[in-house]
Each structure stands twice: as structure tokens, then as C-alpha cells.
Amino acid sequence: MMSGRAINGCSIIRTATYGGGPPVSLFRRRIQRLRASHIREFSKLKLDIPLVRSNRRFLGQNGGGGDALSCSSCIHSLVESVSEELESIKRRKGSRIRVRASVKVKLTSYGEVVEDKLVNQDLEAGLLLEFKKDPERVLLAVAHRPDGKKNWMVFDQNGVSCSIKPQQITYIVPGVYNFDHTELTGFLQRAQDNLDPQLLEFAWMELLEKNKPVTPEELAEMIYGRSDPLESYCAHFLLSKDEIYFSVLESRGSRSIYSPRRTEQVEELLRRQRVKEAEEREFEEFIGLLKSAKKAPSHAKPPKSSWLADDKVRDEISSLEAFAIDAWASTDQRKLAGMVLKSMGLQKTAVSALNLLIDIGYFPVHVNLDLLKLNLPTHHSEAIVEAAEVLLSESSDVDAVRRIDLTHLKVYAIDVDEADELDDALSATRLDDGRIKIWIHVADPARYVTPGSKVDREARRRGTSVFLPTATYPMFPEKLAMEGMSLRQGEICNAVSVSVVLRPDGSIAEYSVDNSIIRPTYMLTYESASELLHLNLEEEAELRLMSEAAFLRSQWRREQGAVDTTTLETRIKVVNPEDPDPLINLYVENQADQAMRLVFEMMILCGEVIATFGSQHNIPLPYRGQPQSNIDVSAFAHLPEGPVRSSSIVKVMRAAEMNFRCPVRHGVLGIPGYVQFTSPIRRYMDLTAHYQIKAFLRGGDKFPFSAGELEGIAASVNMQNRVVRKLCNSGLRYWVIEFLRRQQKGKKYTALILRFVKDRIASLLLVEVGFQATAWVSEGKQVGDEVEVRVEEAHPRDDLILLKERASVCKRGNLLMDATTGWLEQYGTHL
């Protein structure tokens, strides 16, 4: 009996002997003789035509001689085929393309002819090959010449010549020799026309049933009916790109054998593919939305809420937002943003993401990136708002029986005109002995909030209210802060009142601290209070008394070593900040103004009294101090009084200190101790002082916080306050630069030279806007001189302003100091 096995289209004969058949050695000797004369040429050939197929059936019954005859005939036919192929090659020698086999063959020790499917073809000029240009690109090319020992120069499909390594080669197209690289484009186009991934599914079903692996050439024979170069390359391309039906079974160099995947694997991969395709469709739809929104006019762009309605769109928008502020939460989020930017034809940069979000209307033109980056809370949760409303409607005043009635006093609340949280007010009278008695009334938020409550914990987490040119984000929910806690004109309000009797020299003669009720009489801005003082009206005698007391206090503090750091303070209020060109209202306030000085001195007086009260009764409080550093003010006498002298003095001041057990001298203020107490609605550490003082006033109550607990709270709150200060400073700076950008080109500004940074580069104070910047000034200018400058460039988003000196003004400056880098920022404010 004879059994046959077909390999690459050729029936390879295997003999098997049974009783009565001729010995196999006879056939072996004939094969060995044939091998000696023909196998060398045969092995060199890489035939691209099928070997002769034997159609005979060999039976070992009653005719064993037929086996020998049939085998001999088959081998004879094989030799004839080889000879015919050699003659054919000679006839085609001058043709443009030489055809060679894609596999080598070998004979087993039994004479069986088999393929070695993973034998790699040696590289030579003219071969058509595919290589990996980079991890994302595979190109077709023609081998040109060796480049060193191993590398090869090739011409790729883009007409570029480059050197490649052997390991970059992913496939050598079989049956092609001396290919003209100028025909690569045509070859690729024909291949593209031939590609049909659906053919893989048919081949997979057949091969899976037979459990048979396949090479690209064999697949070409299956799906195209032939394995010519073009079809073989197409089959390779389909297999190498396929992620569903086939997997690489074995690979060596540029040769690979593929195996059909199991049915359950294919089903799972198809499911994943469907999911992926759905995601890609959704992604393309999202890109379409972006392009449509980008083209739309400003008034027709979709609102921000529309981008957040759908979960998928929200994730994609969120990835862009995170990319714009360099705060992506994961690598996947960063990749998604990169894909979006690439699909929009934009660079993968934070600036590109920001501009895209502005262009589609998701961000306003003047979006505050620092607010997003710092992740500060801008809204109170529903739970906190509900808890606050409960406090307003249900809380009882545990200090009601201890409150003194001060509703007979005329009470002045003085603040900036846009203030919403009014937490301090003033009263004054002259005693019979001529001394002045002052009351500092402070709002009483501890009337509603208790330590450790839900609303208190939220206030502690925030640390402070945030005041930006574009918005205010209160420490407490708005309704509680504005309606319940704030002092309101003409209404009965709860307060903690500090009363002080001053000696003629401005020192404290006597004081008291009490829970109280008051009825604020006037709500004044600094401008209106200054005007009333200037008018010197008889009916406003109390306001004049406060101004007199402020003067006495200022003189007394100076005698105690206080350092004057009066400043210019810039305030900006932006109307409709969501508009592309919002209205900017800029104010430069002089803290030497009579009304501002009045309030400033009264707040310091209150802080000194609370520190003294706490020390007298051993109350743990957040005492603030500042060593004086032995500042010799006379050393700065040569500098003009005002911002130049003040900025130089601030440079040598030592940092502030805190103690939670006893007062620390505040040398800069010239007082023995100080506690911030007058802003409990907007500063949490002020609120802790209220908690402690009110516990003492109740008598016998344990203090809510020990000194150690206060220290821990202060560490956390102060860290948050530094973040808020940074945000407020950057926001103010942005809008000042935007204000200057909008001014008429060539407008002149008066600037004071505060100091020289390097050579002739000076730090300047623009007096009209209370803003510091650097610029080159001409030779001969000195610290304190005034110069005229104009704004050459102003880019708020880049925090860039370029000033140029225009004219020489030789007079010495005598203006007040800018608040941007002054004492208020570095050492804390009393207001």
C-alpha cells in the first residue's frame, strides 16, 4: 500500500511495504542516484510553479511492481520539471523581473521532499521587501545596495533612500527580482485594489476545520487561486494586519507561519472589535462636534452644560481640560487628549488644548487657569447648604442672656463698596473726663456655628474666603454669611464688642470684651467716609472722634517702634467676566487715606486688646508676632518717603511668628501682642479666636481647642491661605496686564524706580495702576527717581509686560508703596 501527502501542490510519495512487495531498498538506491545528479540544482531553485502532481493511485495488492514503476515515474517527472524550469529561466534571463521560489525544499533520509517554510531569502539588490520604519509605520521598499556589513540601503515607497537593519525587514515578496523602485506606487495601488479582509474569514473557517497553519503564499493560493508576487504580498498584508482570525504560530526573520484562532477566541475578538468600532464612531462624532462648535460664531456656540450632559463627551472634554492645566489624572486621560488634539490638527500642548476649549466656547476667553489648577472649591455642596439653612432657621443663641445692649450707639460700618461680608463696625464717644472711648463691633458667626459641626469643618477646609476680580467664593455658604452672620444696616445684629478707653497719649487705659447686640447706623465706603471726614459735619462728631483716636494710636505705636509700611492697594472688579471683552474697573487706594487709616488703626487696636485679654486669662489663642530685627529706620532716611523707602524696609523685615499659649511682641506694629479677630466670617483662624473667647465669657466652659490643637489647625489653614494668596495675586496681576493691554497705544505712565535688579534694569512702580514691573532705564537714573514709560507689549495669559522709558523726569518720588509685594502679602493684613 502507498500513502500520499500533498505539500505545496506536489504529491510527495511515501512507501510502505507489506508482505509480497518488493524491498524498499531498490527504490532508495534509485532515489540516491537521482539525488547525486539533480538535487544540487533542485535545491538552488526557488520554484514559483507547482511541481508535477501525480494523479495515480498506487495499490500494493497483487502488483507490488507497480509501486516501483509509479515511484520511478514520479521522480522522473520531477526531474523533467526541474529541467524544464532551468530552460525556462534561461529563456527569461533578459526580462525585467526574475521569478524565484519563495521556499526551499529538502529531502528526508527516506527520500521525502518537504518545505522549510521559515528559510529566509538572502538579501540582494532588486528585491522587493517590506520594513518597519518606526513603531507605527511599515513601508514597502526595493533593496539597493549593502550599507556596511549587515545594513542595506533601500528606496522606500515615498521615494526616500535610507539605511535599514536586517531585523527591520518584515517580509520579502517572493518571486520578484530586479524590481524597479519607480513602480512601487503602482504595485501598492494594485495591492490595495486586491485587499479584501473578508477573504480571511473564509480561509479561517477552512483552515480551522483542518487545523492547519498557513504561510502568506499558501493563503494567496487559497484566496486568489495563485501565489504570484502581488497576491503573496496581499496575503501577507492581510495576515500581518489581522487581529481577529489568525495569530503568528512561528516566526524567523521575515518569514512567519500563521495559525487560525479558536472559535471562542475569534468571537471574543469580534466582540471587542465591535466595541472598538463603536468607540471610534463616537470619537469621530465628538471631533465633528468640536469642529462645528469651533466654526460657530460666539453667540451660537454650545453652552458649557451641553458638553457635560453625555458621559462619553464629558470624559473627552475633561481630558482636554486636564491637559490644558497639566493636571491629567492618568496616562489614558493624557493619551485621549493627545488623540483629540491630533485629530483636530493641533499640537499636543497645553496651550493648544486651552485655545481649543476657548474656541468651542467651553472656556471663556479669560478663564482663570490658576483657579482650575489649584482645585479650590468654588461652590458649597448641597449638604453644606442644607446644614447652613437649618442653622439659620433652628439654631438658638446660647449667649442671649449674656449680651449687653449697645443698640443706642451710632455704629459705622466702613468697607469697600462691593463688600458682601460685613464683619466689623465702629462706635465712639467722648467721656466726661475728655478721654475717647472706642467700640470695635465684630460679627458673631459663632452664634450659629459650633466647633466640629459640618459647616465648621467645611469652613476649616477652605480656611478663608477667596476674593478675585471676577468672583467671590465665601468660606461659609452665601445665605448664612450674608444674611445670618453679617452686620446689616438698621437691623438688630449679634456681635462681640471690644470697648477701649484711650489715654491722651494713645495707649490703652481700660478695655472690655462682651457679647452684644447692635444696630448698625451707616454702611459707608472708604470714599464716602473720607468725604464725611473732609466735610467735618457737626452731626458726624463720632466719626471725627474715631479719626482723632486713630491719629493718637498711630503716634503711640510709632513711639513704640512701629514701622510705617503704608501702601498703595490695587483693586479690580471685572463686570461680566464670561464676555470676551468684559468691563474692568480698576481702583488704586491710598492706605494713607484718612478713612482707611482710621479703620486700619482700629483693627490693630482690637487685636492688641484680644491678645491682652487672652494673656490675662490664660486663653490659648492664635497670637501673632513679628520680631523687629533691630531696624534702624534712619538708615533709610536718604530714600524718598513713601513706596521707595517702605519697599526697602520691608526687604529687611523678619518673617512673622505665631504662638498659641501667650502673646508675642509684634515689633513692626509696635504693640506687645496681637490676635487677628475682626474677620471671623472670612478667615477661619479669626473664628477660632472667637470660639476660645466666647467659651471663656460663658464661664466654666472648657476651651474648644488646646494650644496644641490650635497649632495643628493653624498649620493646615495657613497652608491653604498661602495657596489662596497665590491665586489672588496671579488673578490681580492678570487683570492689571489685561487693563494695560486695552489702553491706548503710546499712553504714558509715571513710574517710580524702587530698586535696581541688575545693571540698568530697574524694578518700577506704575503709580496710576499700583503695579510693579521691570524695565531698562537710561544712565544716570537713581532709586527714587520718576520716569515716564509706555507699554510696548502686554500679554496677560503669558504674564508678560514690556515697558519702555519715554522721557526723563528727574524729580524724586514721594508716593505710597504698591501692595503687590508689600507688607500686606508677606506679613498678613489686619483688615
Tab-separated table of N, CA and C in Angstrom, residues 715-802:
chain	number	residue	atom	x	y	z
A	715	ALA	N	-1.506	75.241	61.112
A	715	ALA	CA	-0.603	74.721	60.080
A	715	ALA	C	-1.370	74.405	58.800
A	716	SER	N	-2.527	73.759	58.975
A	716	SER	CA	-3.343	73.411	57.807
A	716	SER	C	-3.959	74.638	57.150
A	717	VAL	N	-4.532	75.519	57.964
A	717	VAL	CA	-5.215	76.707	57.429
A	717	VAL	C	-4.224	77.648	56.758
A	718	ASN	N	-3.065	77.840	57.374
A	718	ASN	CA	-2.073	78.749	56.788
A	718	ASN	C	-1.560	78.234	55.450
A	719	MET	N	-1.458	76.914	55.323
A	719	MET	CA	-1.045	76.334	54.040
A	719	MET	C	-2.084	76.647	52.962
A	720	GLN	N	-3.353	76.499	53.339
A	720	GLN	CA	-4.413	76.824	52.397
A	720	GLN	C	-4.431	78.314	52.081
A	721	ASN	N	-4.165	79.139	53.093
A	721	ASN	CA	-4.145	80.592	52.875
A	721	ASN	C	-3.048	81.007	51.904
A	722	ARG	N	-1.910	80.312	51.953
A	722	ARG	CA	-0.830	80.626	51.014
A	722	ARG	C	-1.255	80.320	49.577
A	723	VAL	N	-1.987	79.230	49.410
A	723	VAL	CA	-2.497	78.881	48.077
A	723	VAL	C	-3.461	79.956	47.585
A	724	VAL	N	-4.349	80.400	48.478
A	724	VAL	CA	-5.324	81.423	48.104
A	724	VAL	C	-4.619	82.732	47.774
A	725	ARG	N	-3.596	83.092	48.568
A	725	ARG	CA	-2.861	84.332	48.296
A	725	ARG	C	-2.212	84.277	46.914
A	726	LYS	N	-1.653	83.133	46.605
A	726	LYS	CA	-1.032	82.967	45.288
A	726	LYS	C	-2.060	83.152	44.181
A	727	LEU	N	-3.233	82.568	44.377
A	727	LEU	CA	-4.303	82.692	43.391
A	727	LEU	C	-4.759	84.142	43.247
A	728	CYS	N	-4.964	84.816	44.371
A	728	CYS	CA	-5.424	86.208	44.333
A	728	CYS	C	-4.389	87.122	43.680
A	729	ASN	N	-3.123	86.901	43.981
A	729	ASN	CA	-2.069	87.725	43.383
A	729	ASN	C	-1.992	87.527	41.875
A	730	SER	N	-2.057	86.259	41.436
A	730	SER	CA	-1.972	85.986	39.999
A	730	SER	C	-3.202	86.526	39.282
A	731	GLY	N	-4.384	86.418	39.924
A	731	GLY	CA	-5.595	86.953	39.314
A	731	GLY	C	-5.547	88.465	39.169
A	732	LEU	N	-5.067	89.140	40.211
A	732	LEU	CA	-4.933	90.596	40.156
A	732	LEU	C	-3.951	91.001	39.064
A	733	ARG	N	-2.826	90.303	39.008
A	733	ARG	CA	-1.799	90.624	38.017
A	733	ARG	C	-2.335	90.424	36.589
A	734	TYR	N	-3.060	89.329	36.371
A	734	TYR	CA	-3.623	89.061	35.044
A	734	TYR	C	-4.490	90.216	34.571
A	735	TRP	N	-5.384	90.675	35.454
A	735	TRP	CA	-6.335	91.697	35.032
A	735	TRP	C	-5.707	93.081	34.937
A	736	VAL	N	-4.652	93.340	35.712
A	736	VAL	CA	-3.940	94.611	35.543
A	736	VAL	C	-3.258	94.629	34.165
A	737	ILE	N	-2.634	93.513	33.800
A	737	ILE	CA	-1.981	93.450	32.490
A	737	ILE	C	-3.014	93.553	31.370
A	738	GLU	N	-4.161	92.906	31.545
A	738	GLU	CA	-5.223	92.999	30.547
A	738	GLU	C	-5.739	94.451	30.464
A	739	PHE	N	-5.833	95.108	31.605
A	739	PHE	CA	-6.246	96.516	31.627
A	739	PHE	C	-5.254	97.365	30.832
A	740	LEU	N	-3.964	97.152	31.064
A	740	LEU	CA	-2.939	97.917	30.352
A	740	LEU	C	-2.936	97.583	28.864
A	741	ARG	N	-3.202	96.333	28.525
A	741	ARG	CA	-3.233	95.931	27.109
A	741	ARG	C	-4.302	96.692	26.332
A	742	ARG	N	-5.388	97.005	27.007
A	742	ARG	CA	-6.513	97.665	26.338
A	742	ARG	C	-6.330	99.184	26.201
A	743	GLN	N	-5.349	99.738	26.900
A	743	GLN	CA	-5.191	101.196	26.879
A	743	GLN	C	-4.659	101.662	25.528
A	744	GLN	N	-4.835	102.908	25.290
A	744	GLN	CA	-4.418	103.498	24.020
A	744	GLN	C	-2.920	103.310	23.806
A	745	LYS	N	-2.565	102.934	22.585
A	745	LYS	CA	-1.157	102.704	22.250
A	745	LYS	C	-0.356	103.984	22.452
A	746	GLY	N	0.757	103.871	23.145
A	746	GLY	CA	1.619	105.024	23.366
A	746	GLY	C	1.285	105.827	24.606
A	747	LYS	N	0.270	105.392	25.366
A	747	LYS	CA	-0.092	106.134	26.577
A	747	LYS	C	1.071	106.143	27.563
A	748	LYS	N	1.315	107.296	28.197
A	748	LYS	CA	2.418	107.441	29.134
A	748	LYS	C	1.964	107.148	30.563
A	749	TYR	N	2.858	106.528	31.331
A	749	TYR	CA	2.603	106.232	32.742
A	749	TYR	C	3.789	106.722	33.559
A	750	THR	N	3.481	107.249	34.730
A	750	THR	CA	4.533	107.656	35.658
A	750	THR	C	4.962	106.445	36.472
A	751	ALA	N	6.272	106.225	36.542
A	751	ALA	CA	6.792	105.067	37.270
A	751	ALA	C	7.890	105.512	38.222
A	752	LEU	N	7.910	104.892	39.393
A	752	LEU	CA	8.946	105.146	40.391
A	752	LEU	C	9.994	104.048	40.338
A	753	ILE	N	11.253	104.418	40.395
A	753	ILE	CA	12.318	103.420	40.472
A	753	ILE	C	12.445	102.976	41.924
A	754	LEU	N	12.045	101.733	42.195
A	754	LEU	CA	12.116	101.209	43.559
A	754	LEU	C	13.513	100.696	43.883
A	755	ARG	N	14.131	100.034	42.923
A	755	ARG	CA	15.484	99.490	43.130
A	755	ARG	C	16.000	99.005	41.777
A	756	PHE	N	17.287	98.725	41.719
A	756	PHE	CA	17.875	98.177	40.504
A	756	PHE	C	18.075	96.672	40.689
A	757	VAL	N	17.584	95.934	39.704
A	757	VAL	CA	17.703	94.476	39.751
A	757	VAL	C	19.072	94.049	39.252
A	758	LYS	N	19.485	94.593	38.113
A	758	LYS	CA	20.791	94.280	37.542
A	758	LYS	C	21.154	95.372	36.549
A	759	ASP	N	22.349	95.882	36.687
A	759	ASP	CA	22.815	96.941	35.805
A	759	ASP	C	21.765	98.064	35.752
A	760	ARG	N	21.239	98.350	34.554
A	760	ARG	CA	20.247	99.415	34.423
A	760	ARG	C	18.818	98.876	34.391
A	761	ILE	N	18.641	97.603	34.706
A	761	ILE	CA	17.290	97.025	34.769
A	761	ILE	C	16.722	97.330	36.152
A	762	ALA	N	15.618	98.089	36.171
A	762	ALA	CA	15.068	98.581	37.436
A	762	ALA	C	13.691	97.992	37.694
A	763	SER	N	13.389	97.834	38.981
A	763	SER	CA	12.036	97.482	39.402
A	763	SER	C	11.255	98.779	39.529
A	764	LEU	N	10.157	98.880	38.758
A	764	LEU	CA	9.381	100.114	38.695
A	764	LEU	C	7.998	99.921	39.288
A	765	LEU	N	7.452	100.991	39.845
A	765	LEU	CA	6.076	101.014	40.306
A	765	LEU	C	5.295	101.965	39.420
A	766	LEU	N	4.328	101.427	38.656
A	766	LEU	CA	3.451	102.252	37.845
A	766	LEU	C	2.393	102.851	38.768
A	767	VAL	N	2.521	104.121	39.010
A	767	VAL	CA	1.721	104.781	40.041
A	767	VAL	C	0.235	104.754	39.715
A	768	GLU	N	-0.129	104.989	38.447
A	768	GLU	CA	-1.544	105.075	38.086
A	768	GLU	C	-2.294	103.765	38.280
A	769	VAL	N	-1.563	102.640	38.264
A	769	VAL	CA	-2.251	101.343	38.392
A	769	VAL	C	-1.766	100.553	39.597
A	770	GLY	N	-0.798	101.094	40.355
A	770	GLY	CA	-0.306	100.403	41.541
A	770	GLY	C	0.315	99.074	41.218
A	771	PHE	N	1.103	98.998	40.140
A	771	PHE	CA	1.597	97.731	39.605
A	771	PHE	C	3.104	97.785	39.431
A	772	GLN	N	3.780	96.692	39.798
A	772	GLN	CA	5.234	96.630	39.667
A	772	GLN	C	5.634	95.835	38.432
A	773	ALA	N	6.679	96.324	37.739
A	773	ALA	CA	7.245	95.635	36.586
A	773	ALA	C	8.691	96.079	36.456
A	774	THR	N	9.433	95.396	35.609
A	774	THR	CA	10.837	95.752	35.404
A	774	THR	C	11.018	96.353	34.020
A	775	ALA	N	12.009	97.242	33.891
A	775	ALA	CA	12.313	97.859	32.599
A	775	ALA	C	13.723	98.410	32.643
A	776	TRP	N	14.322	98.579	31.464
A	776	TRP	CA	15.641	99.192	31.351
A	776	TRP	C	15.459	100.704	31.408
A	777	VAL	N	16.268	101.376	32.261
A	777	VAL	CA	16.201	102.836	32.355
A	777	VAL	C	17.550	103.423	31.955
A	778	SER	N	17.506	104.642	31.534
A	778	SER	CA	18.705	105.279	30.991
A	778	SER	C	19.736	105.571	32.071
A	779	GLU	N	20.950	105.805	31.616
A	779	GLU	CA	22.079	106.087	32.508
A	779	GLU	C	21.808	107.346	33.315
A	780	GLY	N	22.216	107.323	34.577
A	780	GLY	CA	22.078	108.489	35.435
A	780	GLY	C	20.860	108.460	36.328
A	781	LYS	N	19.931	107.560	36.082
A	781	LYS	CA	18.749	107.455	36.931
A	781	LYS	C	19.113	106.782	38.247
A	782	GLN	N	18.432	107.205	39.324
A	782	GLN	CA	18.713	106.693	40.662
A	782	GLN	C	17.443	106.144	41.296
A	783	VAL	N	17.621	105.369	42.359
A	783	VAL	CA	16.483	104.875	43.119
A	783	VAL	C	15.685	106.057	43.650
A	784	GLY	N	14.386	106.024	43.457
A	784	GLY	CA	13.521	107.110	43.891
A	784	GLY	C	13.156	108.077	42.791
A	785	ASP	N	13.875	108.026	41.668
A	785	ASP	CA	13.541	108.913	40.555
A	785	ASP	C	12.248	108.455	39.889
A	786	GLU	N	11.568	109.422	39.273
A	786	GLU	CA	10.390	109.112	38.479
A	786	GLU	C	10.773	109.116	37.004
A	787	VAL	N	10.233	108.173	36.270
A	787	VAL	CA	10.447	108.111	34.830
A	787	VAL	C	9.093	107.919	34.157
A	788	GLU	N	9.046	108.290	32.874
A	788	GLU	CA	7.836	108.061	32.103
A	788	GLU	C	8.058	106.847	31.202
A	789	VAL	N	7.094	105.957	31.211
A	789	VAL	CA	7.211	104.749	30.404
A	789	VAL	C	5.931	104.562	29.604
A	790	ARG	N	6.039	103.766	28.557
A	790	ARG	CA	4.859	103.341	27.818
A	790	ARG	C	4.875	101.810	27.727
A	791	VAL	N	3.704	101.256	27.524
A	791	VAL	CA	3.570	99.800	27.432
A	791	VAL	C	3.763	99.390	25.975
A	792	GLU	N	4.841	98.657	25.720
A	792	GLU	CA	5.110	98.179	24.368
A	792	GLU	C	4.311	96.914	24.062
A	793	GLU	N	4.273	95.988	25.008
A	793	GLU	CA	3.532	94.744	24.839
A	793	GLU	C	2.911	94.355	26.171
A	794	ALA	N	1.744	93.717	26.096
A	794	ALA	CA	1.083	93.217	27.303
A	794	ALA	C	0.334	91.941	26.942
A	795	HIS	N	0.734	90.833	27.558
A	795	HIS	CA	0.129	89.532	27.292
A	795	HIS	C	-0.245	88.886	28.630
A	796	PRO	N	-1.474	89.076	29.070
A	796	PRO	CA	-1.850	88.575	30.403
A	796	PRO	C	-1.737	87.063	30.543
A	797	ARG	N	-2.065	86.318	29.476
A	797	ARG	CA	-2.008	84.857	29.578
A	797	ARG	C	-0.587	84.363	29.801
A	798	ASP	N	0.386	85.100	29.263
A	798	ASP	CA	1.796	84.736	29.425
A	798	ASP	C	2.448	85.468	30.583
A	799	ASP	N	1.676	86.287	31.331
A	799	ASP	CA	2.200	87.083	32.442
A	799	ASP	C	3.392	87.917	31.965
A	800	LEU	N	3.206	88.566	30.843
A	800	LEU	CA	4.290	89.324	30.219
A	800	LEU	C	3.866	90.756	29.974
A	801	ILE	N	4.711	91.687	30.426
A	801	ILE	CA	4.506	93.101	30.113
A	801	ILE	C	5.871	93.716	29.813
A	802	LEU	N	5.935	94.449	28.716
A	802	LEU	CA	7.183	95.069	28.280
A	802	LEU	C	7.015	96.581	28.325
